[in-house]
Short mmCIF file of C-alpha atoms and ligand atoms in Angstrom, two decimals:
data_model
loop_
_atom_site.label_atom_id
_atom_site.label_comp_id
_atom_site.label_asym_id
_atom_site.label_seq_id
_atom_site.Cartn_x
_atom_site.Cartn_y
_atom_site.Cartn_z
CA MET A 2 -60.56 60.05 15.83
CA SER A 3 -60.46 57.32 17.76
CA ASN A 4 -62.41 54.78 17.54
CA SER A 5 -64.89 52.39 19.70
CA ARG A 6 -62.66 50.02 20.74
CA ALA A 7 -61.49 51.42 25.21
CA PHE A 8 -57.97 52.16 26.23
CA HIS A 9 -57.47 53.05 29.47
CA SER A 10 -60.87 54.09 31.24
CA GLY A 11 -61.76 57.04 33.74
CA GLY A 12 -60.24 59.59 32.27
CA ILE A 13 -61.99 62.40 30.31
CA ALA A 14 -63.41 63.12 27.29
CA ILE A 15 -62.40 66.48 24.93
CA LEU A 16 -64.94 67.40 22.31
CA ASP A 17 -62.33 69.21 19.26
CA TYR A 18 -64.84 72.04 18.70
CA GLY A 19 -62.02 73.17 15.89
CA SER A 20 -59.80 74.71 18.08
CA GLN A 21 -56.04 74.57 17.14
CA TYR A 22 -54.73 74.06 21.04
CA THR A 23 -56.87 70.66 21.17
CA GLN A 24 -54.54 68.40 21.23
CA LEU A 25 -52.49 70.86 23.18
CA ILE A 26 -55.58 69.79 26.45
CA ALA A 27 -55.18 66.64 25.81
CA ARG A 28 -51.59 66.80 26.50
CA ARG A 29 -52.19 68.82 29.48
CA LEU A 30 -54.21 66.61 30.64
CA ARG A 31 -51.38 63.38 30.08
CA GLU A 32 -48.31 64.79 31.07
CA GLN A 33 -50.20 65.28 35.10
CA GLY A 34 -50.90 61.33 34.15
CA ILE A 35 -54.84 61.73 33.35
CA TYR A 36 -55.96 59.51 29.93
CA SER A 37 -57.54 62.08 27.65
CA GLU A 38 -59.92 61.02 24.20
CA ILE A 39 -60.31 64.00 20.92
CA PHE A 40 -63.30 62.86 20.12
CA ALA A 41 -65.80 64.60 17.52
CA PRO A 42 -68.33 66.97 18.84
CA ASP A 43 -71.21 64.39 16.77
CA ALA A 44 -69.08 61.10 17.11
CA PRO A 45 -71.92 58.69 19.20
CA ALA A 46 -72.11 58.21 23.28
CA GLU A 47 -71.26 55.09 22.43
CA GLN A 48 -68.08 56.08 21.27
CA VAL A 49 -67.74 58.42 23.88
CA PHE A 50 -68.24 56.48 26.85
CA ALA A 51 -66.50 53.74 25.08
CA SER A 52 -63.86 54.68 27.95
CA ALA A 53 -65.64 55.59 29.72
CA PRO A 54 -64.55 59.08 30.71
CA ARG A 55 -65.43 60.68 33.88
CA GLY A 56 -65.41 64.41 32.51
CA ILE A 57 -65.98 66.03 29.30
CA ILE A 58 -63.84 68.71 28.10
CA LEU A 59 -65.35 71.36 25.59
CA SER A 60 -63.14 72.90 23.14
CA GLY A 61 -62.16 76.14 22.03
CA SER A 62 -63.27 76.76 17.70
CA PRO A 63 -63.18 79.22 14.73
CA TYR A 64 -67.02 79.24 14.59
CA SER A 65 -69.20 81.57 16.54
CA VAL A 66 -72.37 79.45 18.74
CA TYR A 67 -74.69 81.88 16.42
CA GLU A 68 -73.17 81.05 12.92
CA PRO A 69 -76.46 78.46 10.96
CA ASN A 70 -74.08 75.68 10.81
CA ALA A 71 -72.11 76.36 14.51
CA PRO A 72 -71.14 72.86 15.86
CA GLN A 73 -73.90 71.97 18.82
CA LEU A 74 -73.38 70.95 21.81
CA PRO A 75 -74.56 66.82 21.95
CA ALA A 76 -77.50 65.38 23.11
CA TYR A 77 -76.16 63.71 25.78
CA LEU A 78 -75.14 66.13 27.13
CA LEU A 79 -77.10 67.67 28.17
CA LYS A 80 -79.33 64.25 29.17
CA MET A 81 -76.26 63.51 31.74
CA ASP A 82 -75.21 64.59 35.05
CA VAL A 83 -71.53 64.65 33.37
CA PRO A 84 -68.48 67.19 34.60
CA THR A 85 -68.42 69.40 31.91
CA LEU A 86 -65.95 72.38 31.12
CA GLY A 87 -65.92 74.13 28.35
CA ILE A 88 -63.23 76.45 27.25
CA CYS A 89 -63.90 79.17 24.93
CA TYR A 90 -66.06 78.28 22.09
CA GLY A 91 -67.42 76.19 24.30
CA MET A 92 -67.97 78.59 27.42
CA GLN A 93 -70.18 80.26 24.73
CA LEU A 94 -71.82 76.75 23.57
CA LEU A 95 -72.84 76.54 27.91
CA ALA A 96 -73.40 79.38 28.52
CA HIS A 97 -75.60 80.20 25.32
CA THR A 98 -77.52 75.63 25.58
CA PHE A 99 -78.85 76.90 29.27
CA GLY A 100 -80.28 80.57 28.42
CA GLY A 101 -77.35 82.97 28.35
CA THR A 102 -76.43 85.34 26.40
CA VAL A 103 -73.04 85.29 23.58
CA SER A 104 -72.46 88.63 21.43
CA SER A 105 -69.85 89.75 18.60
CA ALA A 106 -67.27 91.68 22.17
CA ALA A 107 -67.25 95.36 20.57
CA GLN A 108 -63.37 94.65 21.64
CA ARG A 109 -61.67 91.21 21.11
CA GLU A 110 -59.60 90.64 23.26
CA TYR A 111 -56.34 88.53 22.10
CA GLY A 112 -52.82 87.48 23.54
CA ALA A 113 -51.96 88.82 28.33
CA ALA A 114 -54.76 89.25 30.64
CA ASN A 115 -54.99 88.62 34.37
CA VAL A 116 -58.75 87.46 35.63
CA ARG A 117 -59.03 88.23 39.64
CA ILE A 118 -61.01 84.95 40.70
CA VAL A 119 -63.27 83.23 43.07
CA PRO A 120 -62.63 80.81 45.30
CA CYS A 121 -64.17 77.70 43.98
CA PRO A 122 -62.89 73.79 43.28
CA LEU A 123 -62.03 74.64 40.05
CA PHE A 124 -59.00 76.95 40.59
CA ARG A 125 -58.48 75.29 44.29
CA ASP A 126 -54.48 76.12 45.06
CA LEU A 127 -54.17 79.54 42.90
CA PRO A 128 -53.48 82.77 43.51
CA ASP A 129 -56.73 85.31 43.24
CA GLN A 130 -55.07 86.56 40.00
CA LEU A 131 -54.15 84.57 37.56
CA PRO A 132 -52.51 85.93 34.18
CA VAL A 133 -54.17 83.44 31.22
CA TRP A 134 -54.13 83.78 27.69
CA MET A 135 -57.24 84.96 25.46
CA SER A 136 -58.16 84.36 21.91
CA HIS A 137 -61.45 85.35 21.61
CA GLY A 138 -64.44 87.88 19.46
CA ASP A 139 -67.21 86.54 21.26
CA ARG A 140 -67.87 86.43 24.60
CA VAL A 141 -70.82 86.06 27.38
CA GLU A 142 -72.50 89.25 28.17
CA ARG A 143 -75.81 87.09 30.59
CA LEU A 144 -74.98 83.73 32.37
CA PRO A 145 -77.67 81.20 32.93
CA ALA A 146 -80.37 81.64 35.24
CA GLY A 147 -78.55 80.66 38.30
CA TRP A 148 -75.62 80.42 36.90
CA ARG A 149 -72.19 82.65 38.91
CA ALA A 150 -68.98 83.58 38.03
CA LEU A 151 -65.71 82.45 39.12
CA GLY A 152 -63.53 85.33 37.73
CA SER A 153 -63.24 88.87 35.38
CA THR A 154 -60.85 90.57 33.66
CA SER A 155 -61.00 94.31 33.13
CA ASN A 156 -62.47 93.33 29.60
CA ALA A 157 -65.02 90.86 30.48
CA PRO A 158 -67.47 90.82 33.28
CA TYR A 159 -67.25 86.23 32.79
CA ALA A 160 -63.86 85.44 32.22
CA ALA A 161 -64.75 81.97 33.82
CA ILE A 162 -68.69 80.70 35.41
CA SER A 163 -70.14 77.81 36.31
CA ASP A 164 -73.98 76.91 37.22
CA PRO A 165 -75.63 75.75 40.39
CA GLU A 166 -74.49 72.45 40.34
CA GLY A 167 -71.07 73.14 40.58
CA ARG A 168 -70.85 70.50 37.64
CA ARG A 169 -70.83 72.79 34.69
CA TYR A 170 -67.98 74.96 34.40
CA ALA A 171 -66.27 77.16 31.70
CA VAL A 172 -63.41 79.09 31.37
CA GLN A 173 -63.29 82.44 28.82
CA PHE A 174 -59.57 81.58 28.35
CA HIS A 175 -56.68 78.89 27.24
CA PRO A 176 -55.42 77.42 30.54
CA GLU A 177 -54.47 74.29 28.00
CA VAL A 178 -51.63 76.79 26.06
CA THR A 179 -47.86 78.01 27.75
CA HIS A 180 -49.22 81.72 28.02
CA THR A 181 -51.72 80.70 31.19
CA PRO A 182 -48.88 79.31 33.21
CA HIS A 183 -51.39 77.62 36.30
CA GLY A 184 -53.60 76.78 33.22
CA ALA A 185 -52.39 72.86 34.00
CA VAL A 186 -52.93 73.19 37.36
CA ILE A 187 -56.90 73.95 36.54
CA LEU A 188 -57.57 71.25 33.86
CA ARG A 189 -55.68 68.70 36.79
CA ASN A 190 -58.54 70.98 39.68
CA PHE A 191 -61.18 70.12 36.52
CA ALA A 192 -59.70 66.20 36.59
CA VAL A 193 -59.07 65.76 40.00
CA HIS A 194 -61.14 67.58 42.52
CA ILE A 195 -64.42 67.82 39.81
CA CYS A 196 -64.40 65.54 37.89
CA GLY A 197 -62.10 62.79 40.22
CA CYS A 198 -59.91 60.87 37.88
CA THR A 199 -56.90 59.61 39.50
CA PRO A 200 -53.58 60.23 38.66
CA ASP A 201 -52.19 57.02 36.95
CA TRP A 202 -51.58 57.67 33.35
CA THR A 203 -47.57 56.40 33.50
CA PRO A 204 -45.44 55.02 31.24
CA ALA A 205 -45.27 51.47 33.30
CA ALA A 206 -49.21 51.41 33.15
CA ILE A 207 -48.86 52.01 28.60
CA ILE A 208 -47.33 49.78 28.72
CA ASP A 209 -48.82 47.52 30.39
CA GLU A 210 -52.07 48.08 28.86
CA SER A 211 -50.68 48.26 25.09
CA VAL A 212 -49.09 44.33 26.21
CA ALA A 213 -53.28 43.04 26.99
CA ALA A 214 -53.76 45.29 24.20
CA LEU A 215 -51.71 43.27 21.54
CA ARG A 216 -51.75 40.09 23.42
CA ALA A 217 -55.25 39.88 22.21
CA GLN A 218 -55.22 41.41 19.33
CA ILE A 219 -53.18 38.91 17.67
CA GLY A 220 -53.12 36.00 19.69
CA SER A 221 -50.76 33.76 18.85
CA GLU A 222 -50.79 34.00 15.75
CA ARG A 223 -47.84 36.43 14.25
CA VAL A 224 -46.71 39.87 13.29
CA ILE A 225 -44.32 41.93 10.91
CA LEU A 226 -43.43 45.55 11.06
CA GLY A 227 -41.19 47.67 8.37
CA LEU A 228 -38.51 49.70 10.47
CA SER A 229 -37.22 52.52 9.16
CA GLY A 230 -34.14 54.15 11.97
CA GLY A 231 -36.98 56.79 13.32
CA VAL A 232 -38.61 56.38 16.66
CA ASP A 233 -42.61 56.01 15.43
CA SER A 234 -41.61 52.17 14.21
CA ALA A 235 -39.22 51.27 16.74
CA VAL A 236 -40.91 52.43 19.71
CA ALA A 237 -44.38 49.90 17.81
CA ALA A 238 -41.00 46.97 17.27
CA ALA A 239 -40.36 46.97 20.98
CA LEU A 240 -43.94 46.95 22.99
CA LEU A 241 -44.40 44.19 20.56
CA GLN A 242 -41.58 42.33 20.71
CA ARG A 243 -42.26 42.30 24.51
CA ALA A 244 -46.16 41.43 23.56
CA VAL A 245 -45.22 38.39 21.69
CA GLY A 246 -41.60 38.18 21.75
CA ASP A 247 -40.88 36.13 18.49
CA GLN A 248 -44.03 36.38 16.65
CA LEU A 249 -42.38 39.19 16.08
CA THR A 250 -40.24 39.73 12.91
CA CYS A 251 -38.99 43.73 11.61
CA ILE A 252 -38.32 44.21 8.26
CA PHE A 253 -35.89 47.24 7.29
CA ILE A 254 -35.68 47.73 3.73
CA ASN A 255 -32.51 50.00 2.70
CA THR A 256 -32.82 52.22 0.33
CA GLY A 257 -30.00 53.00 0.08
CA LEU A 258 -31.09 57.33 0.94
CA LEU A 259 -30.34 56.26 4.22
CA ARG A 260 -28.19 58.61 6.66
CA GLN A 261 -24.73 58.02 7.06
CA GLY A 262 -24.63 54.38 9.78
CA GLU A 263 -27.90 54.95 9.63
CA PRO A 264 -28.16 50.75 8.30
CA GLU A 265 -25.86 49.46 10.66
CA GLN A 266 -27.52 51.87 13.24
CA VAL A 267 -30.67 49.44 12.42
CA VAL A 268 -28.86 45.94 12.93
CA GLN A 269 -26.85 46.37 15.91
CA THR A 270 -30.11 48.02 18.09
CA PHE A 271 -32.83 45.71 16.73
CA GLN A 272 -31.50 42.55 16.14
CA ALA A 273 -27.27 42.64 18.35
CA HIS A 274 -29.28 44.60 21.39
CA MET A 275 -32.96 43.84 21.08
CA GLY A 276 -32.74 40.72 19.80
CA MET A 277 -35.57 41.09 17.49
CA ARG A 278 -35.83 38.77 14.57
CA LEU A 279 -34.83 41.00 12.10
CA VAL A 280 -34.57 40.86 8.22
CA ALA A 281 -32.48 43.34 6.85
CA VAL A 282 -33.08 44.10 2.72
CA ASP A 283 -29.78 45.31 0.73
CA ALA A 284 -32.87 46.89 -2.40
CA SER A 285 -30.52 50.20 -2.91
CA GLU A 286 -29.20 49.75 -6.68
CA LEU A 287 -33.34 49.17 -7.14
CA PHE A 288 -33.59 53.04 -6.05
CA PHE A 289 -31.59 53.94 -7.81
CA GLU A 290 -31.89 52.29 -10.97
CA ALA A 291 -36.12 53.91 -10.37
CA LEU A 292 -34.20 57.00 -10.28
CA ALA A 293 -31.92 57.53 -12.68
CA GLY A 294 -33.14 60.86 -14.95
CA VAL A 295 -35.29 61.98 -12.50
CA THR A 296 -35.45 65.13 -11.34
CA GLU A 297 -39.30 66.81 -10.09
CA PRO A 298 -40.02 66.33 -6.51
CA GLU A 299 -43.08 64.06 -7.02
CA GLN A 300 -41.81 62.37 -8.67
CA LYS A 301 -38.96 61.94 -7.34
CA ARG A 302 -41.71 60.43 -4.08
CA ALA A 303 -43.96 58.53 -5.88
CA ILE A 304 -40.70 55.75 -7.99
CA ILE A 305 -39.16 56.13 -4.14
CA GLY A 306 -43.60 55.06 -2.27
CA GLU A 307 -43.86 52.38 -4.42
CA LYS A 308 -40.30 50.70 -4.59
CA PHE A 309 -40.92 50.79 -0.92
CA ILE A 310 -43.87 48.77 -1.51
CA ARG A 311 -42.77 46.36 -3.88
CA ALA A 312 -39.64 46.09 -1.73
CA PHE A 313 -41.44 44.99 2.05
CA GLU A 314 -43.65 42.41 0.12
CA SER A 315 -41.76 40.98 -1.77
CA ALA A 316 -39.38 40.77 2.10
CA ALA A 317 -42.96 39.20 3.87
CA ARG A 318 -43.56 37.23 1.60
CA LYS A 319 -40.39 34.88 1.97
CA LEU A 320 -41.66 34.51 5.50
CA GLY A 321 -44.49 32.34 4.91
CA LYS A 322 -48.45 32.73 6.69
CA VAL A 323 -48.60 35.66 8.89
CA ARG A 324 -51.49 37.61 9.86
CA PHE A 325 -50.66 41.09 11.36
CA LEU A 326 -48.87 43.93 9.25
CA ALA A 327 -47.55 46.53 12.48
CA GLN A 328 -47.41 50.18 12.33
CA GLY A 329 -46.00 52.92 13.99
CA THR A 330 -49.37 55.46 13.86
CA ILE A 331 -49.40 57.84 16.43
CA TYR A 332 -52.06 59.71 17.64
CA PRO A 333 -51.22 63.19 16.35
CA ASP A 334 -51.84 61.18 13.30
CA VAL A 335 -54.77 59.43 13.91
CA ILE A 336 -56.83 62.77 15.09
CA GLU A 337 -56.02 64.80 11.92
CA SER A 338 -57.18 62.06 9.29
CA GLY A 339 -60.42 62.53 11.96
CA GLY A 340 -61.06 66.43 10.22
CA SER A 341 -63.29 67.66 13.45
CA ALA A 342 -65.13 70.48 13.32
CA GLY A 343 -63.53 73.74 11.39
CA SER A 344 -59.99 71.43 10.93
CA ALA A 345 -58.25 72.61 7.51
CA ALA A 346 -56.52 70.73 5.14
CA ARG A 347 -53.10 71.10 6.18
CA THR A 348 -51.22 69.15 4.08
CA ILE A 349 -49.63 71.09 1.60
CA LYS A 350 -46.19 69.56 0.51
CA LYS A 351 -48.02 65.58 -0.07
CA HIS A 352 -46.24 63.44 1.60
CA HIS A 353 -46.47 60.12 0.22
CA ASN A 354 -45.47 58.54 3.15
CA VAL A 355 -42.89 56.09 2.63
CA GLY A 356 -43.74 52.61 4.76
CA GLY A 357 -47.23 53.81 4.42
CA LEU A 358 -47.88 50.67 3.57
CA PRO A 359 -51.63 50.30 0.90
CA PRO A 360 -54.49 48.29 2.15
CA ASP A 361 -54.25 46.13 0.16
CA LEU A 362 -51.21 43.82 0.77
CA GLY A 363 -53.72 41.78 2.24
CA PHE A 364 -52.53 41.32 6.88
CA GLU A 365 -54.38 42.58 9.03
CA LEU A 366 -53.14 45.87 10.80
CA VAL A 367 -52.41 46.56 14.18
CA GLU A 368 -51.67 50.48 15.63
CA PRO A 369 -49.84 49.91 18.77
CA LEU A 370 -49.01 53.63 19.04
CA ARG A 371 -52.88 54.50 17.93
CA TYR A 372 -53.77 56.51 21.71
CA LEU A 373 -50.10 58.17 21.82
CA PHE A 374 -48.43 61.22 21.43
CA LYS A 375 -45.09 61.65 20.46
CA ASP A 376 -43.65 62.82 24.23
CA GLU A 377 -44.99 59.42 25.17
CA VAL A 378 -43.94 56.90 22.63
CA ARG A 379 -40.24 58.41 23.39
CA GLN A 380 -40.34 58.06 27.15
CA ILE A 381 -42.06 54.80 26.83
CA GLY A 382 -39.11 53.36 24.14
CA THR A 383 -37.21 54.53 27.38
CA ALA A 384 -38.56 52.40 29.09
CA LEU A 385 -38.37 49.68 27.12
CA GLY A 386 -34.72 50.32 26.74
CA LEU A 387 -33.92 51.87 24.16
CA PRO A 388 -30.87 53.84 23.78
CA ASP A 389 -31.80 57.95 22.89
CA SER A 390 -29.93 57.92 19.53
CA ILE A 391 -33.36 55.71 18.46
CA VAL A 392 -36.08 58.03 20.25
CA TRP A 393 -34.36 61.10 20.57
CA ARG A 394 -33.65 60.95 16.51
CA GLN A 395 -34.49 64.42 14.14
CA PRO A 396 -37.21 63.66 11.97
CA PHE A 397 -36.43 62.19 8.77
CA PRO A 398 -38.74 62.68 5.92
CA GLY A 399 -40.14 57.94 4.37
CA PRO A 400 -38.11 59.13 0.70
CA GLY A 401 -34.16 60.00 2.47
CA LEU A 402 -32.64 62.10 0.81
CA ALA A 403 -33.59 61.18 -2.15
CA VAL A 404 -35.75 64.65 -1.40
CA ARG A 405 -32.14 66.88 0.11
CA CYS A 406 -30.18 65.74 -3.83
CA LEU A 407 -31.66 68.55 -5.30
CA GLY A 408 -31.29 66.90 -9.46
CA GLU A 409 -30.86 63.77 -10.26
CA VAL A 410 -30.99 61.05 -7.64
CA THR A 411 -27.48 59.61 -8.13
CA PHE A 412 -25.23 57.14 -6.20
CA GLU A 413 -22.34 58.84 -5.82
CA ARG A 414 -23.96 62.76 -5.39
CA VAL A 415 -26.45 61.23 -2.06
CA ALA A 416 -23.00 59.92 -1.23
CA ARG A 417 -21.87 63.21 -1.76
CA LEU A 418 -24.94 65.06 0.53
CA ARG A 419 -24.77 61.67 3.04
CA ALA A 420 -21.01 62.38 4.41
CA ALA A 421 -22.01 66.37 4.45
CA ASP A 422 -24.77 65.37 6.46
CA ALA A 423 -22.41 64.09 8.63
CA ILE A 424 -20.90 66.62 9.40
CA VAL A 425 -23.35 69.42 9.98
CA LEU A 426 -25.22 66.48 12.74
CA GLU A 427 -22.33 65.50 14.33
CA GLU A 428 -20.48 69.14 15.08
CA LEU A 429 -23.71 70.75 15.76
CA GLU A 430 -23.86 68.25 18.33
CA ARG A 431 -20.80 68.03 19.36
CA ALA A 432 -21.61 71.57 20.50
CA ASN A 433 -24.79 69.59 21.64
CA LEU A 434 -27.95 71.63 19.96
CA LEU A 435 -29.04 68.54 18.21
CA ARG A 436 -31.37 68.03 21.24
CA SER A 437 -32.75 71.56 21.99
CA GLU A 438 -31.53 74.13 19.83
CA THR A 439 -33.16 72.33 16.51
CA SER A 440 -35.80 70.68 16.04
CA GLN A 441 -34.57 69.55 12.13
CA ALA A 442 -31.32 69.63 11.23
CA PHE A 443 -29.44 68.90 7.95
CA ALA A 444 -27.28 68.45 4.59
CA VAL A 445 -29.45 69.88 1.07
CA LEU A 446 -27.42 68.89 -2.20
CA LEU A 447 -28.23 71.58 -4.67
CA PRO A 448 -26.98 70.42 -8.74
CA THR A 449 -26.25 73.92 -8.90
CA ARG A 450 -22.58 74.57 -9.69
CA SER A 451 -20.08 77.81 -8.39
CA VAL A 452 -16.45 78.94 -8.81
CA GLY A 453 -14.00 77.75 -6.64
CA VAL A 454 -9.95 77.92 -5.86
CA MET A 455 -8.45 75.33 -4.46
CA GLY A 456 -5.14 75.53 -3.33
CA ASP A 457 -3.48 77.14 -7.17
CA GLY A 458 -6.68 75.78 -9.03
CA ARG A 459 -9.67 76.52 -9.90
CA THR A 460 -12.36 74.85 -9.47
CA TYR A 461 -16.91 74.25 -10.76
CA GLN A 462 -17.80 72.71 -8.16
CA GLU A 463 -21.95 71.61 -6.38
CA THR A 464 -22.64 73.79 -3.62
CA ILE A 465 -23.91 71.87 -0.28
CA ALA A 466 -27.04 74.43 1.97
CA VAL A 467 -27.89 74.26 5.14
CA ARG A 468 -30.62 73.67 6.99
CA ALA A 469 -31.31 73.97 10.40
CA VAL A 470 -35.30 74.06 12.35
CA ARG A 471 -36.86 75.46 15.28
CA THR A 472 -40.56 74.69 15.54
CA GLU A 473 -43.15 73.25 17.76
CA ASP A 474 -45.37 71.13 15.26
CA PHE A 475 -43.06 71.44 11.84
CA MET A 476 -46.21 73.61 10.28
CA THR A 477 -44.90 76.53 10.53
CA ALA A 478 -40.55 77.43 11.74
CA HIS A 479 -38.22 79.05 12.79
CA TRP A 480 -34.55 78.92 11.27
CA ALA A 481 -32.19 78.65 14.66
CA ARG A 482 -29.72 80.76 15.31
CA LEU A 483 -26.87 79.06 14.94
CA PRO A 484 -23.37 80.26 16.16
CA TYR A 485 -20.97 81.40 14.26
CA ASP A 486 -18.08 79.61 14.93
CA VAL A 487 -20.29 76.78 14.80
CA LEU A 488 -21.30 76.86 11.23
CA ALA A 489 -17.77 77.99 10.26
CA ARG A 490 -16.72 74.76 11.11
CA ILE A 491 -19.39 73.17 9.10
CA SER A 492 -18.58 74.64 6.44
CA GLU A 493 -14.76 74.19 6.50
CA ARG A 494 -15.00 70.41 7.05
CA ILE A 495 -17.50 69.84 4.53
CA VAL A 496 -15.78 72.21 1.87
CA ASN A 497 -12.55 70.37 3.21
CA GLU A 498 -14.01 66.70 3.56
CA VAL A 499 -16.83 66.09 1.36
CA GLN A 500 -14.91 65.66 -2.51
CA GLY A 501 -17.54 67.61 -5.17
CA VAL A 502 -18.55 70.37 -2.92
CA ASN A 503 -16.56 74.22 -3.03
CA ARG A 504 -19.41 76.06 -1.23
CA VAL A 505 -21.08 76.19 1.73
CA VAL A 506 -24.80 78.47 2.23
CA TYR A 507 -26.87 78.39 5.55
CA ASP A 508 -31.27 78.72 4.39
CA ILE A 509 -32.26 82.05 6.52
CA THR A 510 -36.02 80.73 5.73
CA THR A 511 -38.39 80.98 7.79
CA LYS A 512 -41.22 78.07 6.55
CA PRO A 513 -44.02 79.94 5.75
CA PRO A 514 -43.09 80.83 3.28
CA SER A 515 -40.65 78.15 2.96
CA THR A 516 -40.42 74.36 3.55
CA ILE A 517 -38.25 73.02 6.11
CA GLU A 518 -36.87 70.22 3.35
CA TRP A 519 -35.66 71.60 -0.15
CA GLU A 520 -38.59 69.22 -2.48
P1 XMP B 116 -41.78 70.53 5.08
O1 XMP B 116 -40.71 69.98 3.95
O2 XMP B 116 -43.44 70.15 5.02
O3 XMP B 116 -41.87 69.05 6.60
O4 XMP B 116 -41.37 71.51 6.24
C1 XMP B 116 -42.39 69.20 7.46
C2 XMP B 116 -41.94 67.73 8.74
O5 XMP B 116 -42.62 66.57 7.13
C3 XMP B 116 -41.10 66.17 6.97
N1 XMP B 116 -41.32 65.32 5.44
C4 XMP B 116 -41.78 64.16 5.62
N2 XMP B 116 -41.84 63.12 5.69
N3 XMP B 116 -41.87 62.11 3.86
C5 XMP B 116 -42.39 61.95 5.62
O6 XMP B 116 -42.23 61.55 6.15
C6 XMP B 116 -41.85 63.52 2.38
O7 XMP B 116 -42.33 63.34 2.00
C7 XMP B 116 -42.16 65.11 3.62
N4 XMP B 116 -41.57 65.40 3.44
C8 XMP B 116 -41.32 66.23 4.16
C9 XMP B 116 -40.02 67.52 7.00
O8 XMP B 116 -38.96 66.42 6.86
C10 XMP B 116 -40.04 68.19 8.11
O9 XMP B 116 -40.38 67.25 9.24
#
């Protein structure tokens, strides 16, 4: 959840009742230039109002308003005259609290529906029939006194409602999902025409406000940041450099487990191109020594996490007196670790996050991206001059190639995997499939050997599995339907160019039941 430090003011506060779509509400608003922040429904009023929001949105929820422990409307919303929009559970909560009746619908309504609307500020500039996405069991049966219907479907008499003053609105459907094509307009109408927000949340504004906040926090002190090669730490570094220039020193630990060309690219981009102070440490020997003989996935992660901390700490100590440590934490991490109403524990595989440093290193934390979604991070990365190859990089796990090198992680096997992985990425890039068609694509080295024939000789060598997935949120994923000719080229090149591999297979499992990584 947000801490109470105000960031951009005059936006929309979203109370998260635990819907799987809450983050989407914030993103749909921000994409349209309207700042929005997510809070727990029981967050204190001072925290919610610290950034002076002009309106409140109540999200959906897995709860039913009549359940004994169902989360309630905060007391301040009953006393204050602040425009409010309830979505799904948010609507039922408003209706219930103000004296209407909510009941379990005889039929659950799930999927596409058509709403006939009444002209009103919420539906400004929209046609009188709206295709929408419904997902609810309960529904409003009787309106609170004086409230009126603004829309209905063949299934629900009250698909959209408002109070007599036109300060509280509610919709049964989900305007935040793409299956509601006019949903973004509805959210914008609420924010701009009902709440009076100005759409001034732009990349330039994000940069200006972040720079001002960083200068205020850091003053004339020094700050260090661990660069991983990934987009978040890269953008955090670029923002910090804009804010405090040479007070920033970046530390890059080469674990020996990175992809082909990555260590060189980090030095080239940040030192040569961006002119940053950069300490690059080649710690690969240390990592391979510690990993010798280890084959168990969680043990690999634990060892790498621990070695990383030690290597980073030792590089940081050599810099003398430093007060701040910057990290590339982004908004979804902040929201997810906040545990809003009803949110289930979502991590199934334990991700010991390499690059995540423990609190006892003795630095104060700076988190320049704490309020930003990934797409905003990318936009400002580009605006700050970072190359596309970094800004649009696919995610890469902290423990690196170690969790894609099944069995023992040796220098030789990682080199084999790295060469195969480079071929996968090169061929997908050449076919223009890296940015649009795959969310993550890579090679995995399997310890299984199989028989093959090369020239006149029999071979008995290892296998490469190619993994390519499409996903929105990395919680679920489909395997990418890569064209056969691209798969053929990848396979041909790997067996021809990579020593010690005589077989290539393509992974055709979804997540769940598999995971994206193999370990
Ligand atoms: P799985 O394999 O759980 O991966 O489907 C989901 C996403 O998380 C990434 N991943 C990791 N990231 N440290 C990380 O920072 C890890 O230990 C780790 N394991 C998996 C994975 O690459 C995918 O994007």
